[in-house]
mmCIF file of C-alpha atoms and ligand atoms in Angstrom:
data_model
loop_
_atom_site.group_PDB
_atom_site.id
_atom_site.type_symbol
_atom_site.label_atom_id
_atom_site.label_comp_id
_atom_site.label_asym_id
_atom_site.label_seq_id
_atom_site.Cartn_x
_atom_site.Cartn_y
_atom_site.Cartn_z
ATOM 1 C CA MET A 17 -11.236 9.355 7.840
ATOM 2 C CA ARG A 18 -9.496 9.109 11.213
ATOM 3 C CA ILE A 19 -6.090 7.484 11.718
ATOM 4 C CA ASP A 20 -4.510 6.969 14.795
ATOM 5 C CA ILE A 21 -0.742 5.941 14.915
ATOM 6 C CA LEU A 22 0.666 4.514 18.254
ATOM 7 C CA THR A 23 4.330 4.655 17.969
ATOM 8 C CA LEU A 24 7.603 5.326 20.211
ATOM 9 C CA PHE A 25 8.855 7.774 17.613
ATOM 10 C CA PRO A 26 5.539 10.116 16.857
ATOM 11 C CA ASP A 27 8.097 12.601 15.060
ATOM 12 C CA MET A 28 9.253 9.922 12.652
ATOM 13 C CA PHE A 29 5.478 11.546 10.622
ATOM 14 C CA LEU A 30 5.991 14.721 10.832
ATOM 15 C CA SER A 31 7.797 14.936 7.364
ATOM 16 C CA PRO A 32 6.194 12.206 5.275
ATOM 17 C CA PHE A 33 2.414 13.551 6.233
ATOM 18 C CA ASN A 34 2.821 17.773 5.435
ATOM 19 C CA GLU A 35 3.693 17.181 2.263
ATOM 20 C CA SER A 36 1.821 16.765 -1.299
ATOM 21 C CA ILE A 37 -1.249 15.213 -0.950
ATOM 22 C CA ILE A 38 -1.800 14.088 2.382
ATOM 23 C CA GLU A 39 -1.113 17.804 3.695
ATOM 24 C CA ARG A 40 -3.479 18.501 1.146
ATOM 25 C CA ALA A 41 -6.478 15.755 2.342
ATOM 26 C CA ARG A 42 -5.587 16.905 6.295
ATOM 27 C CA GLN A 43 -6.188 20.519 5.541
ATOM 28 C CA LYS A 44 -9.507 19.750 3.334
ATOM 29 C CA GLN A 45 -10.721 17.242 6.314
ATOM 30 C CA LEU A 46 -10.452 14.678 4.707
ATOM 31 C CA LEU A 47 -8.554 13.110 6.591
ATOM 32 C CA GLU A 48 -7.125 12.701 10.550
ATOM 33 C CA ILE A 49 -4.075 11.965 11.471
ATOM 34 C CA ASN A 50 -3.224 11.749 15.196
ATOM 35 C CA THR A 51 0.561 10.492 16.171
ATOM 36 C CA VAL A 52 0.083 9.163 20.014
ATOM 37 C CA ASN A 53 3.073 8.122 21.867
ATOM 38 C CA ILE A 54 2.777 4.278 23.598
ATOM 39 C CA ARG A 55 5.477 5.580 26.287
ATOM 40 C CA GLY A 56 2.675 8.355 27.600
ATOM 41 C CA PHE A 57 1.009 4.880 28.234
ATOM 42 C CA ALA A 58 3.936 3.505 31.155
ATOM 43 C CA ARG A 59 3.322 4.228 34.745
ATOM 44 C CA ASP A 60 6.226 3.787 36.226
ATOM 45 C CA LYS A 61 8.755 6.483 36.842
ATOM 46 C CA HIS A 62 11.316 5.458 33.968
ATOM 47 C CA GLN A 63 8.440 4.957 31.568
ATOM 48 C CA GLN A 64 8.923 1.802 30.737
ATOM 49 C CA VAL A 65 7.678 0.567 27.567
ATOM 50 C CA ASP A 66 10.097 -3.026 27.312
ATOM 51 C CA ASP A 67 11.389 -5.821 28.806
ATOM 52 C CA TYR A 68 13.159 -8.645 28.879
ATOM 53 C CA PRO A 69 11.869 -11.766 27.716
ATOM 54 C CA TYR A 70 9.918 -14.285 29.452
ATOM 55 C CA GLY A 71 12.396 -17.923 28.824
ATOM 56 C CA GLY A 72 15.196 -15.707 27.842
ATOM 57 C CA GLY A 73 16.608 -14.925 24.433
ATOM 58 C CA ALA A 74 18.117 -11.881 22.502
ATOM 59 C CA GLY A 75 16.134 -8.198 22.532
ATOM 60 C CA MET A 76 13.423 -7.122 24.549
ATOM 61 C CA VAL A 77 9.592 -7.442 23.833
ATOM 62 C CA MET A 78 6.757 -4.627 24.290
ATOM 63 C CA LYS A 79 4.656 -4.433 27.652
ATOM 64 C CA VAL A 80 1.103 -5.708 27.522
ATOM 65 C CA ASP A 81 -0.063 -3.392 29.926
ATOM 66 C CA VAL A 82 1.325 -0.780 28.829
ATOM 67 C CA LEU A 83 -0.043 -1.273 24.905
ATOM 68 C CA SER A 84 -3.344 -2.132 25.797
ATOM 69 C CA ARG A 85 -3.839 1.594 27.543
ATOM 70 C CA ALA A 86 -2.992 3.230 24.685
ATOM 71 C CA ILE A 87 -5.123 1.000 22.238
ATOM 72 C CA ARG A 88 -7.774 1.702 24.549
ATOM 73 C CA SER A 89 -6.889 5.473 24.767
ATOM 74 C CA VAL A 90 -8.018 5.943 21.357
ATOM 75 C CA GLN A 91 -11.154 3.859 20.990
ATOM 76 C CA GLU A 92 -13.481 6.396 22.589
ATOM 77 C CA VAL A 93 -15.069 6.176 18.257
ATOM 78 C CA PRO A 94 -14.412 1.905 17.541
ATOM 79 C CA GLY A 95 -11.785 1.684 15.286
ATOM 80 C CA ARG A 96 -9.977 -1.384 13.607
ATOM 81 C CA VAL A 97 -6.973 -2.354 14.645
ATOM 82 C CA ILE A 98 -3.795 -3.100 12.914
ATOM 83 C CA TYR A 99 -0.600 -4.217 14.131
ATOM 84 C CA LEU A 100 2.287 -3.813 11.238
ATOM 85 C CA SER A 101 4.670 -6.753 11.946
ATOM 86 C CA PRO A 102 6.619 -8.860 9.324
ATOM 87 C CA GLN A 103 4.269 -12.003 10.484
ATOM 88 C CA GLY A 104 1.076 -10.066 8.867
ATOM 89 C CA GLN A 105 -0.919 -10.634 5.526
ATOM 90 C CA PRO A 106 1.535 -9.043 3.122
ATOM 91 C CA LEU A 107 -0.285 -5.794 2.114
ATOM 92 C CA THR A 108 -1.822 -5.539 -1.330
ATOM 93 C CA GLN A 109 -3.997 -2.718 -3.663
ATOM 94 C CA GLU A 110 -7.193 -5.173 -2.573
ATOM 95 C CA ILE A 111 -6.338 -4.908 1.362
ATOM 96 C CA VAL A 112 -6.131 -1.146 1.128
ATOM 97 C CA THR A 113 -9.574 -0.725 -0.995
ATOM 98 C CA ARG A 114 -11.041 -2.472 1.806
ATOM 99 C CA LEU A 115 -8.957 -0.708 4.734
ATOM 100 C CA ALA A 116 -10.148 2.529 2.770
ATOM 101 C CA THR A 117 -13.836 2.372 3.587
ATOM 102 C CA GLU A 118 -13.126 2.260 7.152
ATOM 103 C CA GLU A 119 -13.843 4.786 9.411
ATOM 104 C CA HIS A 120 -11.173 4.622 11.875
ATOM 105 C CA LEU A 121 -8.151 3.136 12.204
ATOM 106 C CA ILE A 122 -5.513 2.217 14.228
ATOM 107 C CA LEU A 123 -2.070 1.296 13.730
ATOM 108 C CA LEU A 124 0.196 -0.133 16.137
ATOM 109 C CA CYS A 125 3.899 0.515 15.527
ATOM 110 C CA GLY A 126 6.064 -1.971 16.910
ATOM 111 C CA HIS A 127 10.086 -1.810 17.790
ATOM 112 C CA TYR A 128 12.502 -4.551 19.601
ATOM 113 C CA GLU A 129 11.681 -8.278 19.182
ATOM 114 C CA GLY A 130 7.818 -7.303 18.677
ATOM 115 C CA ILE A 131 5.172 -7.369 21.448
ATOM 116 C CA ASP A 132 3.899 -9.367 23.773
ATOM 117 C CA GLU A 133 1.756 -11.945 22.535
ATOM 118 C CA ARG A 134 -1.569 -11.445 24.967
ATOM 119 C CA LEU A 135 -2.118 -8.282 23.160
ATOM 120 C CA MET A 136 -3.454 -9.917 20.008
ATOM 121 C CA PRO A 137 -7.061 -10.491 21.419
ATOM 122 C CA LEU A 138 -7.013 -6.440 20.896
ATOM 123 C CA ILE A 139 -5.551 -6.237 17.528
ATOM 124 C CA ASP A 140 -7.840 -6.919 14.522
ATOM 125 C CA GLU A 141 -4.938 -7.902 11.625
ATOM 126 C CA GLU A 142 -1.878 -8.055 11.292
ATOM 127 C CA ILE A 143 -0.290 -6.230 8.421
ATOM 128 C CA SER A 144 3.361 -6.724 6.328
ATOM 129 C CA ILE A 145 4.321 -4.443 3.730
ATOM 130 C CA GLY A 146 7.072 -6.923 2.988
ATOM 131 C CA ASP A 147 9.339 -9.794 3.519
ATOM 132 C CA TYR A 148 12.016 -8.370 4.960
ATOM 133 C CA VAL A 149 12.380 -6.288 9.158
ATOM 134 C CA LEU A 150 12.713 -3.342 9.598
ATOM 135 C CA THR A 151 13.703 -1.499 13.426
ATOM 136 C CA GLY A 152 9.840 -0.579 13.600
ATOM 137 C CA GLY A 153 6.282 -0.245 12.025
ATOM 138 C CA GLU A 154 6.461 3.357 11.407
ATOM 139 C CA ILE A 155 7.595 2.867 7.805
ATOM 140 C CA GLY A 156 5.115 0.084 7.861
ATOM 141 C CA ALA A 157 2.599 2.587 8.944
ATOM 142 C CA MET A 158 3.374 5.585 6.469
ATOM 143 C CA VAL A 159 2.844 3.269 3.480
ATOM 144 C CA VAL A 160 -0.717 1.962 4.955
ATOM 145 C CA VAL A 161 -1.558 5.202 5.460
ATOM 146 C CA ASP A 162 -0.166 6.825 1.946
ATOM 147 C CA ALA A 163 -2.138 4.377 0.054
ATOM 148 C CA VAL A 164 -5.355 4.294 2.191
ATOM 149 C CA ALA A 165 -5.529 8.019 2.271
ATOM 150 C CA ARG A 166 -5.022 8.552 -2.290
ATOM 151 C CA LEU A 167 -8.395 6.814 -2.537
ATOM 152 C CA ILE A 168 -11.008 8.613 0.058
ATOM 153 C CA PRO A 169 -12.903 10.173 -2.223
ATOM 154 C CA GLY A 170 -12.105 13.678 -2.629
ATOM 155 C CA VAL A 171 -7.997 13.694 -2.020
ATOM 156 C CA LEU A 172 -6.422 12.817 -5.727
ATOM 157 C CA GLY A 173 -7.242 15.601 -8.158
ATOM 158 C CA ASP A 174 -8.861 13.111 -10.688
ATOM 159 C CA GLU A 175 -10.331 9.781 -8.906
ATOM 160 C CA ARG A 176 -9.943 8.420 -12.403
ATOM 161 C CA SER A 177 -6.288 7.624 -11.838
ATOM 162 C CA SER A 178 -7.245 5.462 -9.297
ATOM 163 C CA GLN A 179 -9.430 3.537 -10.931
ATOM 164 C CA GLU A 180 -6.832 3.030 -13.955
ATOM 165 C CA GLU A 181 -3.867 2.301 -12.442
ATOM 166 C CA SER A 182 -1.563 -0.634 -11.533
ATOM 167 C CA PHE A 183 -3.299 -3.320 -9.411
ATOM 168 C CA ALA A 184 -6.670 -1.176 -9.709
ATOM 169 C CA GLY A 185 -7.617 -4.288 -12.445
ATOM 170 C CA GLY A 186 -4.609 -6.863 -11.355
ATOM 171 C CA LEU A 187 -2.756 -5.796 -13.761
ATOM 172 C CA LEU A 188 0.394 -3.200 -14.085
ATOM 173 C CA GLU A 189 0.026 -0.111 -15.485
ATOM 174 C CA TYR A 190 0.511 0.537 -19.383
ATOM 175 C CA PRO A 191 3.685 2.709 -20.382
ATOM 176 C CA HIS A 192 2.990 6.540 -20.348
ATOM 177 C CA TYR A 193 4.807 9.236 -22.689
ATOM 178 C CA THR A 194 4.109 13.327 -22.411
ATOM 179 C CA ARG A 195 6.272 16.001 -23.805
ATOM 180 C CA PRO A 196 8.901 16.211 -25.880
ATOM 181 C CA ARG A 197 7.524 14.051 -28.505
ATOM 182 C CA CYS A 198 10.655 13.159 -29.613
ATOM 183 C CA PHE A 199 13.741 12.427 -27.357
ATOM 184 C CA GLU A 200 17.797 11.561 -28.272
ATOM 185 C CA GLU A 201 15.525 10.368 -31.130
ATOM 186 C CA MET A 202 12.706 8.092 -29.026
ATOM 187 C CA GLU A 203 9.469 9.139 -30.747
ATOM 188 C CA VAL A 204 6.126 8.389 -29.139
ATOM 189 C CA PRO A 205 4.258 5.806 -29.828
ATOM 190 C CA ALA A 206 2.444 6.999 -32.630
ATOM 191 C CA MET A 207 -0.916 5.302 -31.359
ATOM 192 C CA LEU A 208 -1.123 7.492 -28.705
ATOM 193 C CA LEU A 209 -1.189 10.602 -31.042
ATOM 194 C CA SER A 210 -3.711 9.011 -33.136
ATOM 195 C CA GLY A 211 -6.760 10.504 -31.358
ATOM 196 C CA HIS A 212 -8.571 6.826 -31.976
ATOM 197 C CA HIS A 213 -9.442 6.950 -27.910
ATOM 198 C CA ALA A 214 -11.054 3.228 -28.697
ATOM 199 C CA GLU A 215 -7.812 2.028 -30.100
ATOM 200 C CA ILE A 216 -5.891 3.843 -27.485
ATOM 201 C CA ARG A 217 -7.353 2.023 -24.924
ATOM 202 C CA ARG A 218 -7.079 -1.554 -26.513
ATOM 203 C CA TRP A 219 -2.976 -0.466 -26.673
ATOM 204 C CA ARG A 220 -3.119 -0.048 -23.581
ATOM 205 C CA LYS A 221 -4.871 -2.771 -22.097
ATOM 206 C CA LYS A 222 -2.366 -4.759 -24.202
ATOM 207 C CA LEU A 223 0.731 -3.717 -23.024
ATOM 208 C CA SER A 224 -0.556 -3.799 -19.511
ATOM 209 C CA LEU A 225 -1.294 -7.860 -20.248
ATOM 210 C CA LEU A 226 2.045 -8.001 -21.594
ATOM 211 C CA ARG A 227 4.294 -5.941 -19.096
ATOM 212 C CA THR A 228 2.112 -7.792 -16.312
ATOM 213 C CA LEU A 229 3.242 -11.326 -18.385
ATOM 214 C CA LEU A 230 6.770 -10.185 -18.829
ATOM 215 C CA LYS A 231 7.428 -8.511 -15.052
ATOM 216 C CA ARG A 232 4.697 -10.515 -12.791
ATOM 217 C CA PRO A 233 3.526 -13.286 -14.882
ATOM 218 C CA ASP A 234 2.498 -14.079 -11.190
ATOM 219 C CA LEU A 235 -0.211 -11.478 -11.192
ATOM 220 C CA LEU A 236 -1.897 -13.257 -14.333
ATOM 221 C CA LEU A 237 -2.683 -16.802 -12.639
ATOM 222 C CA HIS A 238 -5.830 -16.071 -10.818
ATOM 223 C CA ARG A 239 -7.272 -13.618 -12.410
ATOM 224 C CA ASP A 240 -10.633 -13.434 -14.208
ATOM 225 C CA TYR A 241 -10.670 -12.385 -17.758
ATOM 226 C CA ASP A 242 -13.374 -10.405 -20.070
ATOM 227 C CA GLN A 243 -13.452 -11.519 -23.923
ATOM 228 C CA GLU A 244 -11.549 -8.591 -24.760
ATOM 229 C CA GLU A 245 -8.209 -9.571 -23.020
ATOM 230 C CA ARG A 246 -8.731 -13.076 -23.596
ATOM 231 C CA LEU A 247 -8.160 -12.328 -26.964
ATOM 232 C CA LEU A 248 -5.410 -9.626 -26.439
ATOM 233 C CA LEU A 249 -3.884 -12.439 -24.544
ATOM 234 C CA GLU A 250 -3.897 -14.974 -26.800
ATOM 235 C CA GLN A 251 -2.512 -12.029 -29.678
ATOM 236 C CA ILE A 252 0.505 -11.799 -27.187
ATOM 237 C CA LEU A 253 0.991 -14.986 -26.550
ATOM 238 C CA PHE A 254 0.827 -16.263 -30.477
ATOM 239 C CA VAL A 255 3.508 -13.418 -31.483
ATOM 240 C CA ARG A 256 5.684 -14.769 -28.741
ATOM 241 C CA GLU A 257 5.335 -18.287 -29.525
ATOM 242 C CA LYS A 258 5.894 -16.895 -33.389
ATOM 243 C CA GLU A 259 8.841 -15.147 -31.802
ATOM 244 C CA LYS A 260 10.332 -18.127 -30.313
ATOM 245 C CA GLY A 261 9.824 -20.605 -33.367
ATOM 246 C CA GLU A 262 11.829 -17.805 -35.745
ATOM 247 C CA LYS A 263 14.791 -17.765 -32.954
ATOM 248 C CA SER A 264 14.908 -21.545 -33.016
HETATM 249 C C1 4FV B 3 7.537 -5.007 9.613
HETATM 250 C C2 4FV B 3 7.337 -5.203 8.017
HETATM 251 C C3 4FV B 3 8.412 -5.167 10.282
HETATM 252 C C4 4FV B 3 9.990 -6.230 13.060
HETATM 253 C C5 4FV B 3 10.808 -5.995 13.702
HETATM 254 C C6 4FV B 3 9.397 -4.552 13.781
HETATM 255 C C7 4FV B 3 9.478 -4.701 12.357
HETATM 256 C C8 4FV B 3 10.067 -5.168 14.867
HETATM 257 N N1 4FV B 3 6.100 -4.322 10.119
HETATM 258 N N2 4FV B 3 5.829 -5.069 7.543
HETATM 259 N N3 4FV B 3 8.139 -6.484 7.681
HETATM 260 N N4 4FV B 3 8.553 -4.553 11.709
HETATM 261 O O1 4FV B 3 10.011 -5.775 10.171
HETATM 262 O O2 4FV B 3 5.171 -3.957 8.774
HETATM 263 O O3 4FV B 3 9.403 -4.607 16.143
#
């Protein structure tokens, strides 16, 4: 996969992409990441990339002529153009999974008040990493690259981990334990030491459902349930009702 990042601050990407999994993916030629300095596409001697907003108001707006040249400069190979902005659709694992199937992604990082609206015809989709305002789209671009890169076949050591994780099945992940077996009188749940893999899988599924119910009930709303999950959820709800009954 090739990812081009259009930014006014290419050096921001030096450290995040030169460590651990992303760095290894680049070395294994599974992922190519290029940062492109938008200022290089300004034609005036001051290399102006932003200007005052028509109609007045605070802040500056990024210039459409400069940005359009920057986008077209990396489209010799067709690519999906993504603009990181608070107006974008909230990033989800589902969107990440879809983006991970693309050959070429072009990530546009905004700054100031944002971009001239006339650039939108060159943009395929807008993505937001959350309902808050950042100084720029760079950190959003890093989030997209990290989340997408780990789904590229061969990037993660064990592909299974990306299949069994939070949101992969639309549920939060089950709790994890490793050595030491006992820590400050806290034991590892006996089920995990039982060796009964089928039982362990059911136990983990049940805890995923319970944790999702407790921490992110919204995730349970628009979700299809298989027979086993339905049964486990009924057990969980039954026990909780019983507990509530006993308390009251
Ligand atoms: C943002 C977000 C974000 C808005 C003004 C950059 C800033 C400045 N990007 N998800 N939330 N962008 O806050 O992606 O142009």
